[in-house]
Short mmCIF file of C-alpha atoms in Angstrom, two decimals:
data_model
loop_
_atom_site.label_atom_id
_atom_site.label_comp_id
_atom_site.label_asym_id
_atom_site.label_seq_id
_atom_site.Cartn_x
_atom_site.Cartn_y
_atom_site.Cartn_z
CA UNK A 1 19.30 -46.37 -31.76
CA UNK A 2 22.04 -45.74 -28.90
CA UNK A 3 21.51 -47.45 -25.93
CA UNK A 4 20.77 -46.51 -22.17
CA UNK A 5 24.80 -46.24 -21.68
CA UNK A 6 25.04 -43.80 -24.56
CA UNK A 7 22.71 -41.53 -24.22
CA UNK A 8 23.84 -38.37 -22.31
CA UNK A 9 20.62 -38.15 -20.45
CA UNK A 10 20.74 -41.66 -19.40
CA UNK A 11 17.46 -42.62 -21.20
CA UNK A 12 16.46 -43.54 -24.97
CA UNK A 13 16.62 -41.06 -27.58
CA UNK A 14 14.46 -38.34 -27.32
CA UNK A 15 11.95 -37.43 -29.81
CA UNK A 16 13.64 -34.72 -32.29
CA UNK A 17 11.63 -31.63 -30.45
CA UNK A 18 12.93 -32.65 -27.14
CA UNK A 19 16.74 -31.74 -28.81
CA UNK A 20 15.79 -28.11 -29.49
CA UNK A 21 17.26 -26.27 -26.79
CA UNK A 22 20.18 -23.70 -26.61
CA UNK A 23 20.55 -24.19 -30.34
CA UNK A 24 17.05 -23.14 -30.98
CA UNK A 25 16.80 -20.13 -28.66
CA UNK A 26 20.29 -18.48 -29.95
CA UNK A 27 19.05 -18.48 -33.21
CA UNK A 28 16.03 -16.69 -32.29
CA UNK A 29 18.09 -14.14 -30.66
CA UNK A 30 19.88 -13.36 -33.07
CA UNK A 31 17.10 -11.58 -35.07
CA UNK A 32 16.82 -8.99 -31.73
CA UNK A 33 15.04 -5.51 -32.83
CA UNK A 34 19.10 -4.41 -34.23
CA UNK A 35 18.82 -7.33 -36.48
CA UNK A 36 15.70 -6.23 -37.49
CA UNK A 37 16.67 -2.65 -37.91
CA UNK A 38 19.40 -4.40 -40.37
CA UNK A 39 17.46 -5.95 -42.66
CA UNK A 40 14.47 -3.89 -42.43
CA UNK A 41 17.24 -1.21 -43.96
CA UNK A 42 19.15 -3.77 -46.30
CA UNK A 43 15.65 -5.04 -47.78
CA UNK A 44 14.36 -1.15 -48.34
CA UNK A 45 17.33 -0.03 -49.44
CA UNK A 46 18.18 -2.66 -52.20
CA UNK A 47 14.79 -4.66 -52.56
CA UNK A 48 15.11 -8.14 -53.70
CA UNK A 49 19.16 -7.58 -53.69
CA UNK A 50 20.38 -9.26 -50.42
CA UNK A 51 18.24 -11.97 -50.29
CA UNK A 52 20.76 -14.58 -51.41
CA UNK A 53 22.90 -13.22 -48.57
CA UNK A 54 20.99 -15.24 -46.18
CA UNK A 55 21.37 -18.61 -47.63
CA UNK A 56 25.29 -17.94 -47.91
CA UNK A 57 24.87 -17.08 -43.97
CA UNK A 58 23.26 -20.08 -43.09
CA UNK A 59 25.78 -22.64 -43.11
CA UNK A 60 28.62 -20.42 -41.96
CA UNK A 61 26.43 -19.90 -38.83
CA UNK A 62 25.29 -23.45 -38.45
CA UNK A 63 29.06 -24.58 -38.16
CA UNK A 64 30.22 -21.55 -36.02
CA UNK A 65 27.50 -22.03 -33.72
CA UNK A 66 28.00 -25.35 -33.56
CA UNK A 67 31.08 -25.41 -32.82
CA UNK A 68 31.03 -23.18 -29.87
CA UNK A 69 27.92 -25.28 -28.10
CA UNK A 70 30.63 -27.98 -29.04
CA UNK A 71 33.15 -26.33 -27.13
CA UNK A 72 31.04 -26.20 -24.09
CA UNK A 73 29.66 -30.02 -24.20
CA UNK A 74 33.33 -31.31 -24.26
CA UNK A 75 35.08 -29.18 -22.16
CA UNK A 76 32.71 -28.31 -19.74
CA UNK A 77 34.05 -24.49 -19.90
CA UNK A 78 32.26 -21.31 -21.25
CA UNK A 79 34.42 -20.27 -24.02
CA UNK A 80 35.56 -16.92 -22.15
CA UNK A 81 36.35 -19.36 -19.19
CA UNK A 82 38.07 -21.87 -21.96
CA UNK A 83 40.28 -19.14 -23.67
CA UNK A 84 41.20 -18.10 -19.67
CA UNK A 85 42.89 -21.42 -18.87
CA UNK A 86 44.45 -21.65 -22.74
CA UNK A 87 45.48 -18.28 -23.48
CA UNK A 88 47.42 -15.19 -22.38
CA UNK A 89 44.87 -13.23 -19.59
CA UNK A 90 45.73 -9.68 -22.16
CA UNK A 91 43.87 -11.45 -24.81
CA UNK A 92 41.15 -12.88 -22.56
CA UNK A 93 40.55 -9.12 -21.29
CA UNK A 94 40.82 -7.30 -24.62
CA UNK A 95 38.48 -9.27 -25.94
CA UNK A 96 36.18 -9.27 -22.87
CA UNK A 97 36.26 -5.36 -23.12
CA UNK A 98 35.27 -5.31 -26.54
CA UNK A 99 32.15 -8.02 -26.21
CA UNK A 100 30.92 -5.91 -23.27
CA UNK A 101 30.92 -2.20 -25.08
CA UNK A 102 29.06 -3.79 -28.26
CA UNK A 103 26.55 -5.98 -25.81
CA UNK A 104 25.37 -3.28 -24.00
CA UNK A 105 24.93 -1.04 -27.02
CA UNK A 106 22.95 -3.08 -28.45
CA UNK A 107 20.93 -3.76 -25.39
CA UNK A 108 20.38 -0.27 -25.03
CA UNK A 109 19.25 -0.30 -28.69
CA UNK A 110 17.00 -3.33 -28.22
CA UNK A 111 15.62 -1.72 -25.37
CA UNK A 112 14.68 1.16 -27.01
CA UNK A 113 12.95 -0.37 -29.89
CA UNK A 114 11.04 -2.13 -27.75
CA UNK A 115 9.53 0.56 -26.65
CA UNK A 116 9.11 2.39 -29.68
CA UNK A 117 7.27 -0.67 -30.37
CA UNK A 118 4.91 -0.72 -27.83
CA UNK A 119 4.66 3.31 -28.36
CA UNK A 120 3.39 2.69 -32.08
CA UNK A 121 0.60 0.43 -30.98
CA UNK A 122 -0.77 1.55 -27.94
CA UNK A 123 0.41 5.16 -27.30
CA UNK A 124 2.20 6.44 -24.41
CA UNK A 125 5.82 6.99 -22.61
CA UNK A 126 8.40 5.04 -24.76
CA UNK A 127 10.97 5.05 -22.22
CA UNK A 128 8.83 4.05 -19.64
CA UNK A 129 7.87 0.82 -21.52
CA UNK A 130 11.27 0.14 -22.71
CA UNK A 131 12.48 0.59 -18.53
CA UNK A 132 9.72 -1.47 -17.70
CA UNK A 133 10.59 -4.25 -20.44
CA UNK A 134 14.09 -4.89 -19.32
CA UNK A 135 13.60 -4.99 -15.48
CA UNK A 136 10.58 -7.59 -16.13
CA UNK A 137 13.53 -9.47 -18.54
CA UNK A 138 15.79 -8.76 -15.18
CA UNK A 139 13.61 -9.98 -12.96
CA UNK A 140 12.78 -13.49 -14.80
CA UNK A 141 15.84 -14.19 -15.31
CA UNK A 142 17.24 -13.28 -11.36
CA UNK A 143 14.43 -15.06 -9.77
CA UNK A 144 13.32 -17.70 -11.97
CA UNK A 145 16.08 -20.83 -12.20
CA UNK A 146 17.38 -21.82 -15.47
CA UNK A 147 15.55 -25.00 -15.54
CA UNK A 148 12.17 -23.20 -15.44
CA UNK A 149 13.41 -20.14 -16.91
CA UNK A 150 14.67 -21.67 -20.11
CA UNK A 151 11.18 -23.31 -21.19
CA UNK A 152 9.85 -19.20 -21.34
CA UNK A 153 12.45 -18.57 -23.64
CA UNK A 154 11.82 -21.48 -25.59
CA UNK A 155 7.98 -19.86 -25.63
CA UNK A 156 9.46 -16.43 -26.71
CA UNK A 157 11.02 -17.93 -30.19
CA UNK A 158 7.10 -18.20 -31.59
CA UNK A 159 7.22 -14.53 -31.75
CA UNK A 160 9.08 -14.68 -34.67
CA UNK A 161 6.59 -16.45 -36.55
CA UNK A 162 5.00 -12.75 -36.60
CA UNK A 163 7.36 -12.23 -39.57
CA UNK A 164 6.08 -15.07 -41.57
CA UNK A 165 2.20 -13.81 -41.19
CA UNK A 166 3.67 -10.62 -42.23
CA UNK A 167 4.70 -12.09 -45.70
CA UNK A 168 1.19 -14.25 -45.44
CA UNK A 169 -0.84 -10.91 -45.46
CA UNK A 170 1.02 -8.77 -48.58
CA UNK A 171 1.49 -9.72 -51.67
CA UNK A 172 4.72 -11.00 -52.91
CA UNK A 173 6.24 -11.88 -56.54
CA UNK A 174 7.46 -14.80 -55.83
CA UNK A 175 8.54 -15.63 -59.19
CA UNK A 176 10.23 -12.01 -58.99
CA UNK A 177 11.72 -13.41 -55.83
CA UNK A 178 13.17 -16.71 -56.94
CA UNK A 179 15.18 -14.85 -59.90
CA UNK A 180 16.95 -12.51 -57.63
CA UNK A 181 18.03 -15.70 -55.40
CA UNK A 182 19.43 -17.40 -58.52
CA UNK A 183 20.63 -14.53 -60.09
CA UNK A 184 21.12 -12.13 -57.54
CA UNK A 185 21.29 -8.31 -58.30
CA UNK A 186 24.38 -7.72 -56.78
CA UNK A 187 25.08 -3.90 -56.98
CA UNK A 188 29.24 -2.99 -57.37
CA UNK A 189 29.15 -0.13 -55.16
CA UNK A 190 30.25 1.13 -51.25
CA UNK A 191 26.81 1.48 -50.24
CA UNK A 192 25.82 -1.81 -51.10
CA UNK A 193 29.60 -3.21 -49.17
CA UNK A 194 28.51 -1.18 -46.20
CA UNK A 195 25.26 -3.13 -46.52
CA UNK A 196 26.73 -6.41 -47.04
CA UNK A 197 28.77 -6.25 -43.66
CA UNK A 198 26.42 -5.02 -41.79
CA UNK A 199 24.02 -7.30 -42.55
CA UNK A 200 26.90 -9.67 -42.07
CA UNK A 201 27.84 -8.16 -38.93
CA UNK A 202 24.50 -8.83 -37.41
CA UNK A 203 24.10 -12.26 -38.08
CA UNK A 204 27.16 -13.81 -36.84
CA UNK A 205 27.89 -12.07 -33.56
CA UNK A 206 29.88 -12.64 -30.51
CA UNK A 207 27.22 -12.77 -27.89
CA UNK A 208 25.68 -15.69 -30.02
CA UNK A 209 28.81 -17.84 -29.60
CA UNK A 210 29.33 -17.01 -25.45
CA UNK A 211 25.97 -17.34 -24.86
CA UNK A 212 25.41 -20.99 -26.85
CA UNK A 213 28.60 -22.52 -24.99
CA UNK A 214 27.78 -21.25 -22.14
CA UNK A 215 23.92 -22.78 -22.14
CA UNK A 216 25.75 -26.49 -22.94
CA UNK A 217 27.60 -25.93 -19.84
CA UNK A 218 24.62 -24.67 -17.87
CA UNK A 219 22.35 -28.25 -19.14
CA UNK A 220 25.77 -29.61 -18.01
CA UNK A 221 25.56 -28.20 -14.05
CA UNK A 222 22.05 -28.33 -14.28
CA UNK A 223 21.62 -32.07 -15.21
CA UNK A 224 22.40 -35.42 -12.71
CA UNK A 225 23.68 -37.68 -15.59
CA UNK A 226 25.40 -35.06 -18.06
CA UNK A 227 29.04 -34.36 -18.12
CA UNK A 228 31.60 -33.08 -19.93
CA UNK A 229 32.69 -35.67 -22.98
CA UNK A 230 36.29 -35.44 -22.29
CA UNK A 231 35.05 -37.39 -18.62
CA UNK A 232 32.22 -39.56 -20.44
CA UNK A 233 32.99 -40.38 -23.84
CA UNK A 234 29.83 -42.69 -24.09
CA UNK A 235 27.77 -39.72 -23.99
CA UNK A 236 29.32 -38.31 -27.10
CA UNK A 237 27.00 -39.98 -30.09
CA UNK A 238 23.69 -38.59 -28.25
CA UNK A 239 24.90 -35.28 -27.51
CA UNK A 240 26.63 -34.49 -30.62
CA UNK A 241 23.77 -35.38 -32.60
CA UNK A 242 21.50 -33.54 -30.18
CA UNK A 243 23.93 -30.29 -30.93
CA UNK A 244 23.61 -31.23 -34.73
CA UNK A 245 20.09 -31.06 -35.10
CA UNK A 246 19.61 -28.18 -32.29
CA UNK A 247 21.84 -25.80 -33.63
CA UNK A 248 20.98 -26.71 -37.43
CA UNK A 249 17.35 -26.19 -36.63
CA UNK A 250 17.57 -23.06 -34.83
CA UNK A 251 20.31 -21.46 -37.23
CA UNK A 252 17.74 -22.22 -40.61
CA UNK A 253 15.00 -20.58 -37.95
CA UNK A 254 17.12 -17.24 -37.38
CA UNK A 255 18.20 -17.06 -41.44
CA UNK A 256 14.29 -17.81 -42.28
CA UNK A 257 12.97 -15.12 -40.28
CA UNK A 258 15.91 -12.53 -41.45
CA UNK A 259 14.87 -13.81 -45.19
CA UNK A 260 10.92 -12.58 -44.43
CA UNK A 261 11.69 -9.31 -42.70
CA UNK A 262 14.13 -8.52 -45.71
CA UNK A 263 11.28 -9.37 -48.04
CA UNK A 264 8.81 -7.50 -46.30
CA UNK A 265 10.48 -4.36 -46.62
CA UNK A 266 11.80 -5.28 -50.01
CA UNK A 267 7.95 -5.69 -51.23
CA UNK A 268 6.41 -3.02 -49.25
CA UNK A 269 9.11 -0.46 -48.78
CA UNK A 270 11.82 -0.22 -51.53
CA UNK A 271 8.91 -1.14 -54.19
CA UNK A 272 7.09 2.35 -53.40
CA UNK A 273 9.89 4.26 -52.92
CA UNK A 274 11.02 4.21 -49.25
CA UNK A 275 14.22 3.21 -49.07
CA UNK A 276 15.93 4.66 -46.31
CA UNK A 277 14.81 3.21 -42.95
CA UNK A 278 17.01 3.82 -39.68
CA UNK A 279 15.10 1.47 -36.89
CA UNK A 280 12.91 -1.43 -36.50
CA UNK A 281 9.96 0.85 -35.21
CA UNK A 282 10.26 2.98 -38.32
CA UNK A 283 10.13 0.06 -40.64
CA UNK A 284 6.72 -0.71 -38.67
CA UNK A 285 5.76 2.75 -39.15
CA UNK A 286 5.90 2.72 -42.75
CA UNK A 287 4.25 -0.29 -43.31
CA UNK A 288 1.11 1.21 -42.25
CA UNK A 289 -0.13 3.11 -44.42
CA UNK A 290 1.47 1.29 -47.33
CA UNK A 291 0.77 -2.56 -46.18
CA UNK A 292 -2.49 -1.77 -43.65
CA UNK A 293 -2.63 -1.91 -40.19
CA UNK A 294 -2.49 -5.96 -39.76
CA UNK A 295 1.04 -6.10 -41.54
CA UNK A 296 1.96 -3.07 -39.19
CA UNK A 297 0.77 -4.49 -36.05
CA UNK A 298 2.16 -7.96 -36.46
CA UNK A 299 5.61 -6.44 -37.78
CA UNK A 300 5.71 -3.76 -34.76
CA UNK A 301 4.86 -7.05 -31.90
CA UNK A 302 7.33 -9.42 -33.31
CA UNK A 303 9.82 -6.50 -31.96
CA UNK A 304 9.02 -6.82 -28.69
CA UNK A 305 8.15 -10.42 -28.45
CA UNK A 306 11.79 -10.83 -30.20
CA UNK A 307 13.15 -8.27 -27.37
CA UNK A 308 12.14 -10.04 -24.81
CA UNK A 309 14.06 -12.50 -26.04
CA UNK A 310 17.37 -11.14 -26.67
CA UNK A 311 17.51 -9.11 -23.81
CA UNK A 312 18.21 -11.75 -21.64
CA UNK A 313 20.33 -13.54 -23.85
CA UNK A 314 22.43 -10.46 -24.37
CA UNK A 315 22.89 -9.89 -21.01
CA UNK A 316 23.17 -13.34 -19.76
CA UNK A 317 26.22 -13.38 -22.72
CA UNK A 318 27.93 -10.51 -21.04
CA UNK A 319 27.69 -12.25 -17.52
CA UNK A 320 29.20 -15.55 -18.43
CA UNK A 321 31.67 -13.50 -20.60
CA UNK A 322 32.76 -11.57 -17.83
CA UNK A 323 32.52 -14.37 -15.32
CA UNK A 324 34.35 -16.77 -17.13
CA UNK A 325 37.28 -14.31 -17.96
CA UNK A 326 37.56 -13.74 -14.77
CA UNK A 327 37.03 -16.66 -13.37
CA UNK A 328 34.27 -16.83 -11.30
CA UNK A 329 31.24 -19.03 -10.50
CA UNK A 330 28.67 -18.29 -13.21
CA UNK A 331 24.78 -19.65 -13.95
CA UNK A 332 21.18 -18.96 -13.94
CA UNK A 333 20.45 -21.91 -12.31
CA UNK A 334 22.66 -20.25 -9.12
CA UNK A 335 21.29 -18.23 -6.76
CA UNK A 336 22.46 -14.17 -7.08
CA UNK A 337 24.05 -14.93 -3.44
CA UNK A 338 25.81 -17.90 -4.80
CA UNK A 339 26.66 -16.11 -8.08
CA UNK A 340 27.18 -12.51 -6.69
CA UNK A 341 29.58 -11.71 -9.56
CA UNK A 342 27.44 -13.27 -12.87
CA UNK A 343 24.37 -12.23 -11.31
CA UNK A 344 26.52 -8.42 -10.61
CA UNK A 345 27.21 -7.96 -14.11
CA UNK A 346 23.71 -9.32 -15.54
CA UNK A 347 22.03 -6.61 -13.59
CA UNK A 348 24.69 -3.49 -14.35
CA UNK A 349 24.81 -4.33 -17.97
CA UNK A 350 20.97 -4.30 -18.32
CA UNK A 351 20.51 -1.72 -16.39
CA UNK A 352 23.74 0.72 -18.05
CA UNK A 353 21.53 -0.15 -21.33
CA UNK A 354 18.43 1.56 -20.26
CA UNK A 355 20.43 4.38 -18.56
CA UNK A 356 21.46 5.23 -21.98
CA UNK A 357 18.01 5.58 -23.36
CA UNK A 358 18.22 8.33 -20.83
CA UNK A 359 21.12 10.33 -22.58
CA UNK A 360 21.46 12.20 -25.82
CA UNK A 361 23.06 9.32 -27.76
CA UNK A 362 21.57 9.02 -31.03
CA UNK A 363 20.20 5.40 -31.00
CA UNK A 364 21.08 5.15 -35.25
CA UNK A 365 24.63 6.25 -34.09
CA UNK A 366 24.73 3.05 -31.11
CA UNK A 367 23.27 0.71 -33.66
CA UNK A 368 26.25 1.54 -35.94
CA UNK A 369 29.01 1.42 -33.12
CA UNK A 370 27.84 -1.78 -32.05
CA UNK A 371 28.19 -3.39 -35.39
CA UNK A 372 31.69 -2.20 -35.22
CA UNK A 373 32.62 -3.34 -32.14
CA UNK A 374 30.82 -6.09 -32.86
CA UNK A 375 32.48 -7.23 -36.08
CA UNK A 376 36.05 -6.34 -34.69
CA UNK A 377 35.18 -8.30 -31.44
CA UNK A 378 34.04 -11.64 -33.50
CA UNK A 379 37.09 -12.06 -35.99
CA UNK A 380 40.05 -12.77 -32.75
CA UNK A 381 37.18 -14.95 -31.20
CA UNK A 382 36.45 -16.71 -33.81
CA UNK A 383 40.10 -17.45 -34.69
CA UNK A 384 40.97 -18.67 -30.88
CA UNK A 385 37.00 -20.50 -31.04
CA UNK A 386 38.68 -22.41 -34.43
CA UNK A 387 41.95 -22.69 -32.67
CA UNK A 388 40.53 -24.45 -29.38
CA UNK A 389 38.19 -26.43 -31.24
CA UNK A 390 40.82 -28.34 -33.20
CA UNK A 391 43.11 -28.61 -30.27
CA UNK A 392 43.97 -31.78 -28.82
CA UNK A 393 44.82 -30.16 -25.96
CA UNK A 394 41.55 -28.10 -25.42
CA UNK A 395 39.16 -31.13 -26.48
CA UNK A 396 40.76 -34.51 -26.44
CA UNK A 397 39.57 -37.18 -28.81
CA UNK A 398 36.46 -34.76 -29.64
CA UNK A 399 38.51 -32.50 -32.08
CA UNK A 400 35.72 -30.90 -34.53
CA UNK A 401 35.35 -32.96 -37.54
CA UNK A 402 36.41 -31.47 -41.03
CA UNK A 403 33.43 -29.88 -42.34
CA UNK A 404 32.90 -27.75 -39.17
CA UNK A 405 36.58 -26.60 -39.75
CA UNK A 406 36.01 -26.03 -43.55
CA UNK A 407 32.63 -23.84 -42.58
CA UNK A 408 34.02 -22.64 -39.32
CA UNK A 409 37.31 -21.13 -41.39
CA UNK A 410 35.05 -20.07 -43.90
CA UNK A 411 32.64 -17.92 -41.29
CA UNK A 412 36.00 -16.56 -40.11
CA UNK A 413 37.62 -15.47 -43.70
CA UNK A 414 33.49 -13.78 -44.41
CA UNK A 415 34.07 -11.74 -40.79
CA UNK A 416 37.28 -11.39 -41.66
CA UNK A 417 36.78 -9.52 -45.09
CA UNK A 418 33.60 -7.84 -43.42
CA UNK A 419 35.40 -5.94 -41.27
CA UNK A 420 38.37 -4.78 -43.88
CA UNK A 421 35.61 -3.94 -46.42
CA UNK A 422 33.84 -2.09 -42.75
CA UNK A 423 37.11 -0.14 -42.62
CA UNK A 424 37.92 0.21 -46.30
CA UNK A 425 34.39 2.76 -46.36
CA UNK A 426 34.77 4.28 -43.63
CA UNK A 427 33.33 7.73 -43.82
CA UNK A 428 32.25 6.77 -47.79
#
């Protein structure tokens, strides 16, 4: 057991829960109403086909998460603020330009399936709940410091255990659904490559990576005995670990949950016939009358208990993006008058995502874009997040250990190939 020097919170080892933090809540986020629009439509569309996809995402995300909260604990720096001070300010912007067009699509997107959500149980104006749903996000996340906010989020990740009483209340071949993970049905075709990366695409995203850095560095600011490990090296064995088991926990969490939503429509959907579904509320829909009303009302809340999560997280992404690019002060524990720019772009790029649910734009069209932007975005970071994390220069003594590199290459290379297969059927 490390001792009351080498603990980074000054104490004795917390109790495994305590650790579940940043880790924990990014992986949530990930599986935002777009993620569930992905593998609601990967799961009708090919049944039992893509399953094995998800354990062959799970490490890769585990060691590119986890690297990027590493990032944060050892430098101290977000790793838009990190890439400022390391490399050329072009790169820095280009990149910044493209995370900010793909986060605020998919807020808008999120947004809106929220409340198509909340339309589908209870009747009424869609955009008027989906308005209402992001200022309350707004609001919580303005007013409320980060110390108090981030226990609500922590709350928010139950709402994905909607998608596991979904399973609990159909009924599934599981022996059916064992062979296809062993021997997996792989179809040899564009459609199912267009499938593959988006799914892909959805699961390993920027925002994820800016977001997890940038919540080290926040526990960081926000704590009296944490600092950076390149200034107190005897913090390092707790706080690694504490990233280890954070990240790893929260990373099986996210794949688990995108494993039962692909099932669920896999069962329910693609077994009677349905297999083209273009949101997360129409994968609700059609649950209904084929799976009963309990599947379809559990299925249609986990979207907006899940949006309420990533909405924030999207959005506080794109401020500490932006802030850190640009260098300026950046936090939810600050307040908007001592973070006028973070706070600035928190509010415009929540708000520019509901204004869009006020235009013409075809939200199946915006779901698409974003995973474009989205999967050319992640590939450069990626490579300058593998780059900085084996630096000597960027992280001292705390240079990520060979099996992150080995998984953290080998997220790149899948991104990588996602996007040239992306571009290879284009238009097919």
């Amino acid at each position: 057991m490390a001792t009351h020097e080498n603990t980074e919170d000054g104490g004795r080892e917390a109790p495994p829960w305590k650790d579940l933090g940043a880790g924990l809540i990014t992986g949530a986020a990930d599986d935002d109403p777009s993620g569930i629009a992905t593998y609601s439509q990967v799961g009708a569309a090919f049944g039992y086909g893509m399953l094995w996809c998800v354990f062959l995402t799970m490490p890769l995300m585990i060691a590119i998460q986890a690297i990027s909260a590493g990032i944060g604990r050892v430098t101290g720096h977000g790793l838009m603020d990190g890439m400022r001070l390391h490399y050329p300010r072009k790169l820095v912007y280009a990149l910044l330009a493209l995370i900010f067009i793909a986060n605020v699509i998919n807020l808008a997107a999120d947004i809106g399936a929220m409340g198509a959500a909340l339309q589908l149980l209870i009747g009424g104006p869609a955009l008027l709940y989906a308005a209402l749903f992001a200022v309350l996000s707004l609001l919580l996340q303005v007013f409320i410091p980060f110390t108090r906010y981030a226990p609500i989020l922590k709350v928010l990740t139950l709402s994905l255990f909607a998608y596991v009483a979904t399973v609990l209340v159909i009924d599934v071949p599981w022996r059916a659904v064992l062979k296809s993970i062993v021997l997996p049905p792989i179809s040899w075709s564009a459609a199912y490559a267009v499938g593959l990366v988006a799914l892909l695409g959805t699961t390993i995203s920027p925002y994820l990576f800016c977001w997890q850095a940038s919540e080290e560095v926040e526990e960081i600011e926000t704590s009296k005995r944490r600092k950076p490990l390149q200034d107190a090296p005897q913090q390092a064995p707790s706080a690694l670990r504490r990233i280890g088991i954070d990240t790893t926990v929260g990373m099986i969490f996210s794949n688990l949950i995108a494993f039962f939503i692909i099932l669920t429509a896999a069962v329910v959907l693609h077994a009677h016939g349905k297999t083209d579904i273009q949101s997360s509320a129409q994968a609700a829909e059609a649950l209904r009358p084929l799976a009963g009303e309990l599947a379809f009302a559990l299925f249609a809340a986990g979207i907006i208990g899940t949006g309420l999560l990533a909405v924030p997280v999207l959005a506080g992404a794109t401020a500490y993006a932006a802030a850190g690019a640009f260098g300026q002060r950046s936090g939810l524990e600050h307040k908007p008058h001592e973070a006028r720019f973070f706070y600035g772009v928190l509010i415009g790029s929540a708000l520019l995502g509901i204004a869009l649910n006020l235009t013409p734009l075809d939200p199946i069209k915006a779901l698409y874009w974003s995973a474009v932007v989205n999967g050319v975005a992640a590939v450069p970071l990626m490579v300058a997040m593998m780059l900085m994390g084996s630096s000597n220069k960027v992280m001292g003594e705390f240079t990520m250990p060979w099996p992150l590199k080995l998984f953290g290459w080998l997220a790149t290379a899948a991104m990588a190939g996602a996007v040239a297969v992306m571009f290879a059927t284009w238009g097919k």
